[in-house]
Coordinates of C-alpha atoms in Angstrom, one line a residue:
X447 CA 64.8 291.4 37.2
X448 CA 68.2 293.1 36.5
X449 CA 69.1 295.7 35.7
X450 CA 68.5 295.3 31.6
X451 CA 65.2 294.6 32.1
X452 CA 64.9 298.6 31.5
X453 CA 66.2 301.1 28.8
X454 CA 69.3 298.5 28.1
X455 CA 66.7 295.2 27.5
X456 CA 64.7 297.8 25.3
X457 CA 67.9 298.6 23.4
X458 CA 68.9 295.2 22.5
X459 CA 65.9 294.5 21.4
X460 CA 66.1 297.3 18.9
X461 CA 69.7 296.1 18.0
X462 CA 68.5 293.5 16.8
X463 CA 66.0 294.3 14.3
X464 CA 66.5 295.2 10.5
X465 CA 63.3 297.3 9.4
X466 CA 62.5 298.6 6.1
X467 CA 60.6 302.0 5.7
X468 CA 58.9 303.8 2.6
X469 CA 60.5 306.9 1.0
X470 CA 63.8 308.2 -0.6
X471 CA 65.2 309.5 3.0
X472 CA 64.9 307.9 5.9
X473 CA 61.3 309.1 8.2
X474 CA 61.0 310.4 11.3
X475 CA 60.3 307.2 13.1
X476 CA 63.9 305.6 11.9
X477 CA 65.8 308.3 12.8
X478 CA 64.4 308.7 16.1
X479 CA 64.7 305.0 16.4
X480 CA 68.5 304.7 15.2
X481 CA 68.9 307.1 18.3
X482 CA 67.3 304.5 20.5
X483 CA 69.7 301.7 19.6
X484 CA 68.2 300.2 16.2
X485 CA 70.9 298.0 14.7
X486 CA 70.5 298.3 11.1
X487 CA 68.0 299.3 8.0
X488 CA 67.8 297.3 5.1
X489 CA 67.1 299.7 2.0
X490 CA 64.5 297.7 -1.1
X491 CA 64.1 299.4 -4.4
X492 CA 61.4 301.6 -3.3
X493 CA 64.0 303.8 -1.6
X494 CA 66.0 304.3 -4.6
X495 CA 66.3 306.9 -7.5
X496 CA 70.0 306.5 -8.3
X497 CA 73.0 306.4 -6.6
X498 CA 73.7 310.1 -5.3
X499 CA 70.2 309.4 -3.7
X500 CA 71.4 306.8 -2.0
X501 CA 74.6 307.7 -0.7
X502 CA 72.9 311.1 0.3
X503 CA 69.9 308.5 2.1
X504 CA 73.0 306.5 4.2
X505 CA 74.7 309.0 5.3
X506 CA 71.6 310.6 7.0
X507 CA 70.9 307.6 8.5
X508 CA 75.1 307.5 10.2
X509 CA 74.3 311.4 11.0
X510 CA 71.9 309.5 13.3
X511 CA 74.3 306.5 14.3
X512 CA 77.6 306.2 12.4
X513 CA 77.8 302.3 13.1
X514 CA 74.6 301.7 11.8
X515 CA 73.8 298.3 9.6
X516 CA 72.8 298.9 6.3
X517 CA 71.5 296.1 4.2
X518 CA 70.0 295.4 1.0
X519 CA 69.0 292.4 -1.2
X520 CA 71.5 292.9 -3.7
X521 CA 72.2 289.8 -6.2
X522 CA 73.0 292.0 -8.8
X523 CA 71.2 289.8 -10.7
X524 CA 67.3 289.3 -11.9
X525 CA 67.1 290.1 -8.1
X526 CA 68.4 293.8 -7.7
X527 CA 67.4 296.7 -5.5
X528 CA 70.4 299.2 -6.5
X529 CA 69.2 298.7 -10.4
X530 CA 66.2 298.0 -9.8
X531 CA 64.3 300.6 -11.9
X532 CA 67.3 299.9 -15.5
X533 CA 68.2 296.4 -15.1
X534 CA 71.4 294.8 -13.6
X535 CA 74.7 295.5 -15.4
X536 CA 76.0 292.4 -14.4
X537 CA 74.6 288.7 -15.9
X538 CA 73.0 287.0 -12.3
X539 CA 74.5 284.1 -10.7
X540 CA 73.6 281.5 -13.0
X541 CA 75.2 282.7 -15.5
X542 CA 78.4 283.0 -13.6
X543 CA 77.8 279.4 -12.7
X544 CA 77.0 279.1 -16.6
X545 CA 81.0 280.6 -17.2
X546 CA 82.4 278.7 -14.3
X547 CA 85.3 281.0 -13.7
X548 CA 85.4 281.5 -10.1
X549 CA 88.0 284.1 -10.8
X550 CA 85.3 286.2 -13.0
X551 CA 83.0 285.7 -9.9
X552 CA 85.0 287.4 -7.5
X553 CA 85.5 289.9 -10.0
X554 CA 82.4 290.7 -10.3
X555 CA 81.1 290.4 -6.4
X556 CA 84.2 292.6 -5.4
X557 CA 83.0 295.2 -8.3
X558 CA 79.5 295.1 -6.9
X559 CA 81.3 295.4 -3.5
X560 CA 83.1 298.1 -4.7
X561 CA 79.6 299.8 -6.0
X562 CA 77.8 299.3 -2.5
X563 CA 80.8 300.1 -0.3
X564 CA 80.7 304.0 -2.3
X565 CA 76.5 304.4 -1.8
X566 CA 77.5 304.0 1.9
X567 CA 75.4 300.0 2.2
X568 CA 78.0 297.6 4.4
X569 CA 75.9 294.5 4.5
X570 CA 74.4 292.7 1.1
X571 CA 71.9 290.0 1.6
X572 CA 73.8 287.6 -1.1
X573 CA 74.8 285.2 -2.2
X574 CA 72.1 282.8 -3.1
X575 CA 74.1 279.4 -2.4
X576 CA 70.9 277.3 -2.9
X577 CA 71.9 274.1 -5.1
X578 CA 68.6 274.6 -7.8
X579 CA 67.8 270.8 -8.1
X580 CA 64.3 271.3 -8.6
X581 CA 63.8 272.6 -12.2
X582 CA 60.0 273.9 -11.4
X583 CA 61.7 275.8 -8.2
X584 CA 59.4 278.9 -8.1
X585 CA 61.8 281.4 -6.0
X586 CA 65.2 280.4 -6.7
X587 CA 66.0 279.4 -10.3
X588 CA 68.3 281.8 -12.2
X589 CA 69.2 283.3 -8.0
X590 CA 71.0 280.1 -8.0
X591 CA 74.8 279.2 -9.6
X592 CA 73.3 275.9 -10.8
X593 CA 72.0 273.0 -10.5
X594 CA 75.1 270.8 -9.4
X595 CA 76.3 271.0 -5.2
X596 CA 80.2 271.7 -5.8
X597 CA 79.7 274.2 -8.5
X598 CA 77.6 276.1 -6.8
X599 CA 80.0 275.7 -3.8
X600 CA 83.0 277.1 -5.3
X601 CA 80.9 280.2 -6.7
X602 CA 79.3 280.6 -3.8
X603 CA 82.7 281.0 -2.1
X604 CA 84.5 283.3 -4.4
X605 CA 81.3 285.7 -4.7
X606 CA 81.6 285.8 -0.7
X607 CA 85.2 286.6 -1.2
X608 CA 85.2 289.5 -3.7
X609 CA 82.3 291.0 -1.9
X610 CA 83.9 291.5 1.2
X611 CA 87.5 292.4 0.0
X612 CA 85.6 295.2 -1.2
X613 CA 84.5 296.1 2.8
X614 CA 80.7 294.8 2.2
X615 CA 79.4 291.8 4.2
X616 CA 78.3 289.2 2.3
X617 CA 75.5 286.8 3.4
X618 CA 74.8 283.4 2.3
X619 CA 71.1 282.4 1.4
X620 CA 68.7 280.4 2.1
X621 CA 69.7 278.2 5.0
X622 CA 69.8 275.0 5.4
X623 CA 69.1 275.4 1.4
X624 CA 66.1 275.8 -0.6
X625 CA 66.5 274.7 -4.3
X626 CA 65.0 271.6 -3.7
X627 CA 61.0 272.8 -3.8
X628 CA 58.5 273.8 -6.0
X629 CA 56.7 276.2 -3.6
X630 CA 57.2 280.0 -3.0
X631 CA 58.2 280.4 0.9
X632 CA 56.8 284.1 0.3
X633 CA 53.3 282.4 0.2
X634 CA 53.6 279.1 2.0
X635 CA 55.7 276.0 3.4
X636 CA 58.0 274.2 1.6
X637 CA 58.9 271.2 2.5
X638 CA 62.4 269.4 1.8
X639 CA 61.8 266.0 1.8
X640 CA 65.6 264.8 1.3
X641 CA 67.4 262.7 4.4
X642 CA 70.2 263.8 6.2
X643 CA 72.5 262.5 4.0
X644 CA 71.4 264.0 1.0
X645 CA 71.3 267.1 2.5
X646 CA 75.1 266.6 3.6
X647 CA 76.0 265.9 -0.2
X648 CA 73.7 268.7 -1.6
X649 CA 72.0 271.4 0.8
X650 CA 74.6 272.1 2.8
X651 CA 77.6 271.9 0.7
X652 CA 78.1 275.6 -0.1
X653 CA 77.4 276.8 2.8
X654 CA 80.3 274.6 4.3
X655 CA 82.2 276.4 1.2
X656 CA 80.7 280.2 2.3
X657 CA 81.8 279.3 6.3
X658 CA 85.3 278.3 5.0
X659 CA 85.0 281.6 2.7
X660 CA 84.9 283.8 5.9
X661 CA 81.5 284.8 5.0
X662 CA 79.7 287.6 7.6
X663 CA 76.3 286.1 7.8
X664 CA 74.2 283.4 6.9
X665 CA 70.3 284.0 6.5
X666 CA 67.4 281.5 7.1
X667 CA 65.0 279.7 5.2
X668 CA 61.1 279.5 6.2
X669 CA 61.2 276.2 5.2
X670 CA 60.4 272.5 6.9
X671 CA 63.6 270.0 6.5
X672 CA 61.8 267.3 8.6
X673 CA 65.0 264.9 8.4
X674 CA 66.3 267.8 10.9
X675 CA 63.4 269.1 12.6
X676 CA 59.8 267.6 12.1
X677 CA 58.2 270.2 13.8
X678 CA 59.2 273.8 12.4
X679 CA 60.4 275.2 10.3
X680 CA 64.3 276.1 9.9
X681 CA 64.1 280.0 10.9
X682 CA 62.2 278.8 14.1
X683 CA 64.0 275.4 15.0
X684 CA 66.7 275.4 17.6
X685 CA 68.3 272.6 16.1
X686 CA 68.9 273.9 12.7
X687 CA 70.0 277.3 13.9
X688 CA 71.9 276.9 16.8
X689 CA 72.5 272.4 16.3
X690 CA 73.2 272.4 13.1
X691 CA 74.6 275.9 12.1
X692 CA 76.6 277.1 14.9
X693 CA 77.4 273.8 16.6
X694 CA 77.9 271.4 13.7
X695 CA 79.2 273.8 11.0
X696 CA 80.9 276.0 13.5
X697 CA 79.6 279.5 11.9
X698 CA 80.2 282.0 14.5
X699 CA 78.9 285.1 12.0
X700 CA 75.3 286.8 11.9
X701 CA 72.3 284.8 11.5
X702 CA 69.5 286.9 10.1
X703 CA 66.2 286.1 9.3
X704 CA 64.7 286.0 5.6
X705 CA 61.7 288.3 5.9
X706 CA 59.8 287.5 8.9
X707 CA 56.7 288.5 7.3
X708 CA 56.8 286.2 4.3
X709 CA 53.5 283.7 4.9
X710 CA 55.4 280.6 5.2
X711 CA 55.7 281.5 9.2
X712 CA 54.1 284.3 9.8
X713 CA 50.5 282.9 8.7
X714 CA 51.0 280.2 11.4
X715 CA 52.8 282.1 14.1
X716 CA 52.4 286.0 13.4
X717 CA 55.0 288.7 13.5
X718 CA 55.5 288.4 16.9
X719 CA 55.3 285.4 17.8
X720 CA 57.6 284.2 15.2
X721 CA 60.2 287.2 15.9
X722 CA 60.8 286.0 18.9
X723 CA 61.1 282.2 18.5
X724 CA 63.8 282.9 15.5
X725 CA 65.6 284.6 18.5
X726 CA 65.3 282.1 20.8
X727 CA 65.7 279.3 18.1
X728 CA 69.5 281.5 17.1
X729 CA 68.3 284.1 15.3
X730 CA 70.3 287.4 15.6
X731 CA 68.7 289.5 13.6
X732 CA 65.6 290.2 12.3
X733 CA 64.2 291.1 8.6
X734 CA 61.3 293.0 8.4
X735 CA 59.8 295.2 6.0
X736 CA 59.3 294.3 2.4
X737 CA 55.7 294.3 3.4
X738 CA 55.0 296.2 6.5
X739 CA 57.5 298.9 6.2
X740 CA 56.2 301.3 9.2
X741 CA 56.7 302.5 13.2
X742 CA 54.1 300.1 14.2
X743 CA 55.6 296.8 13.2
X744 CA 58.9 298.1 14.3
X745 CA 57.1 299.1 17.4
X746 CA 55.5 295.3 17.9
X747 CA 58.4 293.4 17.0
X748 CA 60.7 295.3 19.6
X749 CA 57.8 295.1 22.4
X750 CA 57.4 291.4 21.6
X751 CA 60.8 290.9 22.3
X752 CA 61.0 292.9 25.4
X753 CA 57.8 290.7 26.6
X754 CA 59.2 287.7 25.9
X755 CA 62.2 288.4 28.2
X756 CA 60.4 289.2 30.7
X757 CA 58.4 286.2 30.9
X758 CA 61.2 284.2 30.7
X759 CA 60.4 282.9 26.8
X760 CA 63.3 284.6 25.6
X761 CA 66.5 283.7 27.5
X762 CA 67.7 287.4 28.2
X763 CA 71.4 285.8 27.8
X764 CA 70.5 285.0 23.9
X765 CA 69.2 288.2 23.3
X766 CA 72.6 289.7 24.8
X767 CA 74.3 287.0 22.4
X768 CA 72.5 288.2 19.3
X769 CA 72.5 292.0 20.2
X770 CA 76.4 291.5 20.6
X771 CA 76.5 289.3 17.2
X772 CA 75.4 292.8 15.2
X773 CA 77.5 294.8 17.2
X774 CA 80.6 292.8 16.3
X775 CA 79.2 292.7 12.2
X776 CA 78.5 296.9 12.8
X777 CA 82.2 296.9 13.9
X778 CA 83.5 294.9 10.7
X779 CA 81.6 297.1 8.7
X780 CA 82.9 300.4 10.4
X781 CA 86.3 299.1 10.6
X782 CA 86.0 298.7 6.5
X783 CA 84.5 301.7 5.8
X784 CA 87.5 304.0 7.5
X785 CA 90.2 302.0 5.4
X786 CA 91.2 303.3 2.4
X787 CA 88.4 302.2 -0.3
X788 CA 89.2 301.1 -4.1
X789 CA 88.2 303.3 -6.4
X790 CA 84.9 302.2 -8.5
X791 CA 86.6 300.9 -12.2
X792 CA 85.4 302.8 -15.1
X793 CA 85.7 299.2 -16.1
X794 CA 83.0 297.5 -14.5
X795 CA 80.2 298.2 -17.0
X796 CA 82.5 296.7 -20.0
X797 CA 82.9 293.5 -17.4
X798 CA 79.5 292.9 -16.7
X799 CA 78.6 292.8 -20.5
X800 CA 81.4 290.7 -21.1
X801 CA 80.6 288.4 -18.8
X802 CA 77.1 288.0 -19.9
X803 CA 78.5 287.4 -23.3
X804 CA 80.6 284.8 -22.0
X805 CA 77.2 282.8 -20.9
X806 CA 75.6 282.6 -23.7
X807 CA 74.8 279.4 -24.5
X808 CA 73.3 278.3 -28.7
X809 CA 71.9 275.1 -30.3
X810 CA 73.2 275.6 -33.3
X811 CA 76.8 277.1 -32.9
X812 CA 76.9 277.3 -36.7
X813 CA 74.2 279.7 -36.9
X814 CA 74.7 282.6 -39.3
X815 CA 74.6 286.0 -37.1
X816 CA 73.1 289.2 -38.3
X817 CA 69.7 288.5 -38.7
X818 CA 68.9 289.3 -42.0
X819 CA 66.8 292.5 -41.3
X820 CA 64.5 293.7 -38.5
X821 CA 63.0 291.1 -36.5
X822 CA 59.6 290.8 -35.1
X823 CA 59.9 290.3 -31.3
X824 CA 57.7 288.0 -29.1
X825 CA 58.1 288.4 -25.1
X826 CA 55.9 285.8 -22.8
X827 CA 55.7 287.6 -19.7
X828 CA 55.4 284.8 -16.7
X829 CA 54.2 285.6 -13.3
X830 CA 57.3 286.7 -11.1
X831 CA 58.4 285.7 -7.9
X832 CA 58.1 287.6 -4.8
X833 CA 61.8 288.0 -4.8
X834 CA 62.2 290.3 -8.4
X835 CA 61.3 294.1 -8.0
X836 CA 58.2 294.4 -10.4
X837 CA 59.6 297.7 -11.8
X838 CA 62.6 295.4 -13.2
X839 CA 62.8 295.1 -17.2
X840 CA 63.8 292.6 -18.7
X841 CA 63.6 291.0 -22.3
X842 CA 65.3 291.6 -25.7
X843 CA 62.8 293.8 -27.5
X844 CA 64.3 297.2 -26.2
X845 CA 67.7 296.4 -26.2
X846 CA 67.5 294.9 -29.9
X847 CA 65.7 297.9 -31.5
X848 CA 68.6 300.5 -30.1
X849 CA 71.0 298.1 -32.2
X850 CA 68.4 297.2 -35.1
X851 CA 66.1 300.0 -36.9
X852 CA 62.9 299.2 -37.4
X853 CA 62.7 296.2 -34.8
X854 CA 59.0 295.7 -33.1
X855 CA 57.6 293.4 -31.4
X856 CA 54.8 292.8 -28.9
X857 CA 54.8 291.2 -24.7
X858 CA 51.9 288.7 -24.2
X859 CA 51.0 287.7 -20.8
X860 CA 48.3 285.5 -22.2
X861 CA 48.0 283.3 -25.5
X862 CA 45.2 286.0 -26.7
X863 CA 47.5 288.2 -28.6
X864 CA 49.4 285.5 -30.4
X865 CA 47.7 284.4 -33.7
X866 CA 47.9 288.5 -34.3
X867 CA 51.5 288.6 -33.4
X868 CA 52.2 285.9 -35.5
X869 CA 50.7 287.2 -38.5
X870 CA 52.6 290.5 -37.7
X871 CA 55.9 289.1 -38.1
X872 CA 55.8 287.4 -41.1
X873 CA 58.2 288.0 -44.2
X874 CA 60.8 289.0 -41.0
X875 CA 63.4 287.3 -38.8
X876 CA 61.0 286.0 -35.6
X877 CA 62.2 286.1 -32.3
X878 CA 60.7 284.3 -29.5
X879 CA 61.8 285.2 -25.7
X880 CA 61.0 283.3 -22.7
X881 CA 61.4 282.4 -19.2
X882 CA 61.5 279.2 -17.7
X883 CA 58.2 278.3 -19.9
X884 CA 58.5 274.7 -18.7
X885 CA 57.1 275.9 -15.6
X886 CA 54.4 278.0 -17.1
X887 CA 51.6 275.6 -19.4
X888 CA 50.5 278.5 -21.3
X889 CA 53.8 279.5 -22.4
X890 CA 54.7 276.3 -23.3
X891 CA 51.5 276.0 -25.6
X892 CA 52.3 279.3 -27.4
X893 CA 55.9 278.6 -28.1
X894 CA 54.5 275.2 -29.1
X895 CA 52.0 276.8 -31.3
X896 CA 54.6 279.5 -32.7
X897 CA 57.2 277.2 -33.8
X898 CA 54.3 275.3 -35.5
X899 CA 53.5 278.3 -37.8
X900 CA 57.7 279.7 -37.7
X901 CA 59.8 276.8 -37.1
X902 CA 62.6 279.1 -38.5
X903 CA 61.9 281.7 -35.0
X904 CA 64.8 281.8 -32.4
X905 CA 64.1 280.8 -29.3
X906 CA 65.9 283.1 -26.8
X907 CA 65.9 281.7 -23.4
X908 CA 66.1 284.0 -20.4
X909 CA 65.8 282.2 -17.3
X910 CA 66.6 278.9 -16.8
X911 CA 66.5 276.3 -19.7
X912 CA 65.7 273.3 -18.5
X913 CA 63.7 272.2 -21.7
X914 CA 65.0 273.6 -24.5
X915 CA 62.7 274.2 -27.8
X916 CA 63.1 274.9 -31.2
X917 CA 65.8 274.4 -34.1
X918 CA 67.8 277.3 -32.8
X919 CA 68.0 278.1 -29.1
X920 CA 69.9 280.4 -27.2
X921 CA 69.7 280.2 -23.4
X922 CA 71.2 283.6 -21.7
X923 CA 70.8 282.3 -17.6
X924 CA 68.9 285.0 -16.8
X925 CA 67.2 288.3 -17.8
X926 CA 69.5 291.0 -16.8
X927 CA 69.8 294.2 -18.4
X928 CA 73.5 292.8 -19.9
X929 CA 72.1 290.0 -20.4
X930 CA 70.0 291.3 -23.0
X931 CA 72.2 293.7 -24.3
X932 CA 74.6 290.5 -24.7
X933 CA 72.0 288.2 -26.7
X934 CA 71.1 291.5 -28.7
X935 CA 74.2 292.3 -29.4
X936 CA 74.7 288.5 -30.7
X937 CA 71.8 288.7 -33.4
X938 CA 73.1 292.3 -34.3
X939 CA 76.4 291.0 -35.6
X940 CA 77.8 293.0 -33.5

């Protein structure tokens, strides 16, 4: 044993670990551990209000440690933690890919930047530069820019760009990729069946694009990619982390964990266990909290570390390596934060609707807009993924009765309700909203069913719309709060 077998082994391994907590201000137990060396927070929508809050919530944490990391899962998209509670002002990544203007995506990143940057976060776990190839994809979907590798690539890169010219560090998600699965990695494993060579022509190609992009970090998937490692899966595996990442690609940036909690590895290898192979396997930091937000797991992950170094699991010179990774991104982030920071544009708002306006995809581009009167409103509520803040809203209902008198309308999570719904809206404009229904069989049936009885309804698409129904459709690319203003807005005449 040297001499960092004692208070300095105990410090890196708090360095390296990115805890959540519960409450609006940071407890006890964080600030006491910030003092002790903890690296970073990340911050989920359960520790917002609004964004005095937050500022006034970071800059307690720096009282305790000015370099500190502080992260949060902002896509500014149907995944938000800063708007969490009204909706996202700005239209979600695949509605940017939708556009294709990479210019309006580093627009928009750097705004979003810009928004971060004056709450006092530094470190934004985003982009999402999975390539969406499976349709039926139950986490990713409208997180994604699309469907098609180089798209995705080239939005990938300029959303890593605009980010960080506005002094926030971007990171790229979910490595090696994970569009290509129908299963939830918050519950179990997927498992990406593609060869190396697919993966060289799909997977990997925007992160190649985010690396060349400069991007800060990189996080990892809980995922199997057997064609790469047969035996565990990419967070754990030395030879996608430290082969294939750092080696092959050449990233040299932060590699932080997706949450280490989610069931796809810790079912198998618990917390611990799995905290300290993702270390070992390349890992430098480690995301915890979404679930077990408190001292103890904090307490268990560090201690697990410290073991593991001692009995010789953990190579004490990677554990120095990632400990120094986060110190360098802390430095970035510090070094951004004391140069002189662009104003947020009174601007921003206007460019988020507009760009949502901009995605908006219809059938029947002919279609005569206002509706002729208050419509009747039909929302199928799906079952969310793991990834979208439940207290999120979403849908066209509220947003179209601010613009239209006398608009009502109903949210179904079942097909009970409908036949009474249906009934309700006739001798009125119908309006049917959805979200990826192709991957839901009951929502399918109803619209089925509702077009049967008003095949004059719109169908208003708000996630991704892989099967479009109905004689007029309009697909928005996600179910943002400008999203809906913009498709609202659209059947307003406004």
């Amino acid at each position: 044993m040297d001499a960092s077998t004692g208070d300095d082994l105990v410090g890196m391994a708090n360095a390296v670990l990115q805890p959540g907590f519960v409450g609006k201000e940071p407890p006890p137990w964080v600030r006491r551990r910030l003092a002790e060396g903890l690296g970073g927070v990340v911050l989920f929508a359960r520790n917002v209000v609004d964004r005095d809050q937050v500022a006034e919530l970071t800059a307690a944490l720096r009282a305790e440690r000015p370099d500190v990391i502080v992260a949060i899962d902002e896509e500014a998209g149907d995944v938000t933690r800063i708007d969490a509670h009204n909706g996202s002002p700005w239209p979600g990544n695949l509605a940017l890919g939708a556009v294709d203007d990479t210019a309006l995506t580093r627009e928009v990143a750097c705004h979003i930047g810009r928004d971060l940057a004056s709450v006092g976060i530094t470190f934004d776990y985003a982009p999402d530069a999975d390539v969406n190839s499976d349709p039926n994809n139950p986490v990713i979907g409208s997180r994604a820019f699309g469907a098609e590798p180089e798209r995705v690539a080239r939005h990938t890169a300029a959303w890593v760009t605009g980010l960080q010219e506005a002094g926030v560090a971007a990171c790229a998600k979910h490595f090696p990729g994970h569009g290509n699965t129908s299963v939830d990695s918050h519950l179990d494993v997927p498992i990406i069946k593609a060869g190396r060579a697919e993966l060289d022509a799909t997977e990997l190609v925007p992160f190649r694009a985010a690396i060349a992009a400069g991007v800060q970090a990189v996080m990892s998937a809980h995922l199997r990619v057997p064609a790469l490692d047969p035996d565990l899966p990419a967070t754990l595996s030395g030879r996608i982390m430290t082969g294939l990442l750092r080696d092959e690609l050449g990233f040299q940036g932060l590699i932080v964990t997706d949450g280490i909690e989610m069931r796809a590895i810790s079912d198998r290898f618990g917390l611990a266990h799995a905290t300290v192979l993702a270390l070992a396997a390349g890992a430098d930091a480690i995301c915890v909290g979404g679930d077990h937000a408190d001292e103890d797991t904090a307490n268990l992950l560090r201690d697990a570390i410290v073991a593991a170094v001692r009995s010789g699991e953990l190579p004490e010179s990677r554990l120095a390596d990632a400990a120094a990774r986060v110190a360098r991104l802390a430095a970035w982030s510090t070094a951004k934060r004391a140069g002189a920071a662009a104003p947020l544009d009174p601007k921003a708002a206007a460019l988020g609707l507009s760009a949502a306006r901009r995605a908006l995809r219809i059938t029947a581009p002919d279609a005569a807009f206002p509706l002729a009167g208050p419509a009747y409103v039909i929302e199928f509520q799906p079952e969310l993924n793991f990834a979208i803040a439940p207290e999120t809203p979403w849908g066209l209902l509220a947003p179209l009765a601010e613009l239209v008198p006398g608009t009502s309308g109903v949210r179904l999570s079942s097909e009970e309700g409908l036949p009474d719904a249906l009934q309700s809206s006739l001798g009125r404009p119908l309006l049917l909203v959805v979200r990826d229904p192709h991957r839901y069989p009951w929502i399918t049936d109803a619209l089925r069913a509702s077009l049967a009885v008003r095949p004059d309804a719109v169908v208003v698409e708000m996630g991704v719309p892989a099967a479009p129904k109905g004689d007029l459709h309009i697909a928005t690319f996600g179910a943002t709060a400008a999203s809906g203003r913009a498709v609202a807005e659209l059947l307003a005449g406004r």
